[in-house]
C-alpha positions as a printed Julia matrix, in Angstrom:
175×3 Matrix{Float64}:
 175.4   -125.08  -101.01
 172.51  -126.31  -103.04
 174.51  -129.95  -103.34
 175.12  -130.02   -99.79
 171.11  -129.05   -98.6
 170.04  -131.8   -101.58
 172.2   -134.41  -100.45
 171.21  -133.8    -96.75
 167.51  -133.65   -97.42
 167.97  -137.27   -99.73
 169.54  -138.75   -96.76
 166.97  -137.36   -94.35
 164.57  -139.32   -97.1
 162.58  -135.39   -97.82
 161.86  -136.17  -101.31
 158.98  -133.66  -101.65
 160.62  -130.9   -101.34
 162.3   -129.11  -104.14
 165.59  -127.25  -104.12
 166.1   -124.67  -106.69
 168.51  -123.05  -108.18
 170.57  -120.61  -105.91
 170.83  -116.81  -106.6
 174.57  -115.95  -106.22
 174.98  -112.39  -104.92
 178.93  -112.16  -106.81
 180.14  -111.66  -103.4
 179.44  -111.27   -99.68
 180.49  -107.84   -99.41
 177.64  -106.59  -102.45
 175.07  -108.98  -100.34
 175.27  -107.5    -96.96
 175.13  -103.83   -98.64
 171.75  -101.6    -97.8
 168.65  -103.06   -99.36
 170.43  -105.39  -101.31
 170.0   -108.78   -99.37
 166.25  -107.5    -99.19
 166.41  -107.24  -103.13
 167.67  -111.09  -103.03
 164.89  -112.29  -100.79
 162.21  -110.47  -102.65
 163.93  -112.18  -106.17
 163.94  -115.73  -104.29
 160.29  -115.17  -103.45
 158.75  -114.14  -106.72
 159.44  -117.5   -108.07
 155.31  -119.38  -108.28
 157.25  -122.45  -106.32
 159.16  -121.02  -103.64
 158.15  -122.31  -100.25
 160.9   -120.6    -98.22
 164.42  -119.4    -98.6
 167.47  -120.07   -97.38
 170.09  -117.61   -96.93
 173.85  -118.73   -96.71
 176.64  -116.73   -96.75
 180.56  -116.54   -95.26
 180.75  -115.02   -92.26
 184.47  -114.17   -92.7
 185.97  -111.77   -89.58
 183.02  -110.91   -88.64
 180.84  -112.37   -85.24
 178.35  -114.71   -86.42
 176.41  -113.88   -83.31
 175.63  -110.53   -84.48
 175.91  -111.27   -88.69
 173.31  -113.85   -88.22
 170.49  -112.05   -86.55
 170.94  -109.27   -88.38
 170.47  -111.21   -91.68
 167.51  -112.91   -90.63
 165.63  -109.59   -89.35
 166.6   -108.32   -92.7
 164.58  -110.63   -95.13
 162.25  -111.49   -93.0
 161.4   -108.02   -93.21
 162.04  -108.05   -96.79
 159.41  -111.39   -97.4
 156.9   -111.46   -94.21
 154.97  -113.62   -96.25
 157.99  -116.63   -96.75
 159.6   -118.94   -94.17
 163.25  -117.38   -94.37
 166.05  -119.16   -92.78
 169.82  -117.36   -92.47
 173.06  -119.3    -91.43
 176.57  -118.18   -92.01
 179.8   -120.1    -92.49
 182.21  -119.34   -89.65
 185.04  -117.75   -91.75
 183.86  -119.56   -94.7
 182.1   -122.88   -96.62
 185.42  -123.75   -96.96
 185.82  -124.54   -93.39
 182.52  -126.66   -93.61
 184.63  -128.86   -96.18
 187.59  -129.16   -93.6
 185.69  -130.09   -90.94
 184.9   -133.29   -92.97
 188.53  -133.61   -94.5
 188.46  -137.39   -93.89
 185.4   -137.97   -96.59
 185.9   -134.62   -98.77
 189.39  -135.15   -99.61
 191.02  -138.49   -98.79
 194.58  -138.78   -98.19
 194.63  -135.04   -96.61
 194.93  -135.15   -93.34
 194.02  -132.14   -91.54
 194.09  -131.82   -87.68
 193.17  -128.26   -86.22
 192.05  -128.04   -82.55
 188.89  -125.28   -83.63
 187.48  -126.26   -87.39
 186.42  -122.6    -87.5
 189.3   -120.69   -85.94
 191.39  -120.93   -89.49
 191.15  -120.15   -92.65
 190.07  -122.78   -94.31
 190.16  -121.68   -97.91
 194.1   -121.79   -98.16
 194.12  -125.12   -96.17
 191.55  -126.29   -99.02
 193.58  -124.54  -101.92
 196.23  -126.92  -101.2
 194.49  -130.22  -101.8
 194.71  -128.76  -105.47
 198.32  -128.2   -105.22
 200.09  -127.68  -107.37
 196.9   -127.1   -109.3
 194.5   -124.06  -109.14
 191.41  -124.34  -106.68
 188.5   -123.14  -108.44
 185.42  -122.62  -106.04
 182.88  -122.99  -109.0
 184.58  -126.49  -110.05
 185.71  -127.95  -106.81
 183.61  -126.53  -104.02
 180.3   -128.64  -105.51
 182.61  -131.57  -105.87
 183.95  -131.34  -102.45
 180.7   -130.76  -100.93
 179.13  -133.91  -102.36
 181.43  -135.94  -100.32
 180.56  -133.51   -96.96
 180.09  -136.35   -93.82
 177.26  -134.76   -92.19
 177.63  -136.44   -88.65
 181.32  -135.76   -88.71
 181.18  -132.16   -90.03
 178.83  -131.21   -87.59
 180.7   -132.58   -85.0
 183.7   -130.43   -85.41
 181.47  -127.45   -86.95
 178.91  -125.92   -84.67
 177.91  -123.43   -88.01
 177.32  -126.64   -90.12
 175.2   -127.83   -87.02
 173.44  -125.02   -87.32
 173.09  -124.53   -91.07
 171.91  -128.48   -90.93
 168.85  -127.07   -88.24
 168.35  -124.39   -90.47
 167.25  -126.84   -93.4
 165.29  -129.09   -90.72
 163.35  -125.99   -89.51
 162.5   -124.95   -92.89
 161.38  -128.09   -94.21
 159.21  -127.99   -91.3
 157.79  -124.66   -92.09
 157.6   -125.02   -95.43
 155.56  -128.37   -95.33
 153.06  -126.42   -92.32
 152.25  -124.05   -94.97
């Protein structure tokens, strides 16, 4: 994530704002638990140079419609105080990456009729093949190569996670 927000805000020339480094929750499922995403917004906001956070996680089976919202009221309960901004991955990042097949992973060709009706972590797992995918390795090298226009085109999530970096910027550079 943090490769993907600083190459969008480089190409949306925001130099002045600072991307730091992400907290990583060790899964989804220990995120979303009672108080613990409001534990992870109050970390993000103790650092002296945080100007507002942005939440990102998988959405997996369940409805974004309902995920989302329910994230957001959360820390922005949790950090009244911080622009907070929440998107979810339909399914999962992984599907961001397929949605931009053509410029992530050349020679792939991929052709789904829904970008976020699949899941996209198998379809990605075999662009390694016979090799082993390794999120930590290959999801930062993958995302580097992310064509916003044509990702967001087939994603409406990436759309929305791209909006979600515009309206913080926005917010943060009000403040």
């Amino acid at each position: 994530v943090p490769v993907v927000v600083r190459s969008y805000l480089q190409r949306r020339s925001v130099f002045d704002v600072e991307v730091g480094k992400p907290i990583n929750a060790k899964g989804r499922s220990k995120l979303l638990r009672a108080g613990e995403l409001e534990r992870f917004a109050r970390l993000a906001a103790l650092h002296a140079d945080t100007g507002g956070i942005l939440v990102v996680c998988d959405s997996d089976d369940d409805p974004p419609c309902q995920l989302g919202p329910e994230v957001s009221r959360r820390c922005r309960e949790a950090v009244p105080h911080m622009p907070v901004r929440a998107c979810l991955a339909v399914r999962e990042f992984e599907n961001w990456l397929l949605a931009s097949t053509e410029s992530v992973s050349p020679g792939h060709r991929t052709s789904v009729d829904d970008y976020e009706s699949v899941h996209a972590q198998r379809v990605v797992a075999q662009w390694r093949a016979p090799r082993k995918y390794v999120k930590a390795i290959h999801q930062p090298k993958y995302a580097a190569r992310i064509d916003f226009e044509l990702a967001a085109s087939r994603s409406p999530s990436f759309s929305r996670f791209l909006r979600c970096i515009d309206e913080l910027v926005s917010e943060i550079k009000r403040s």
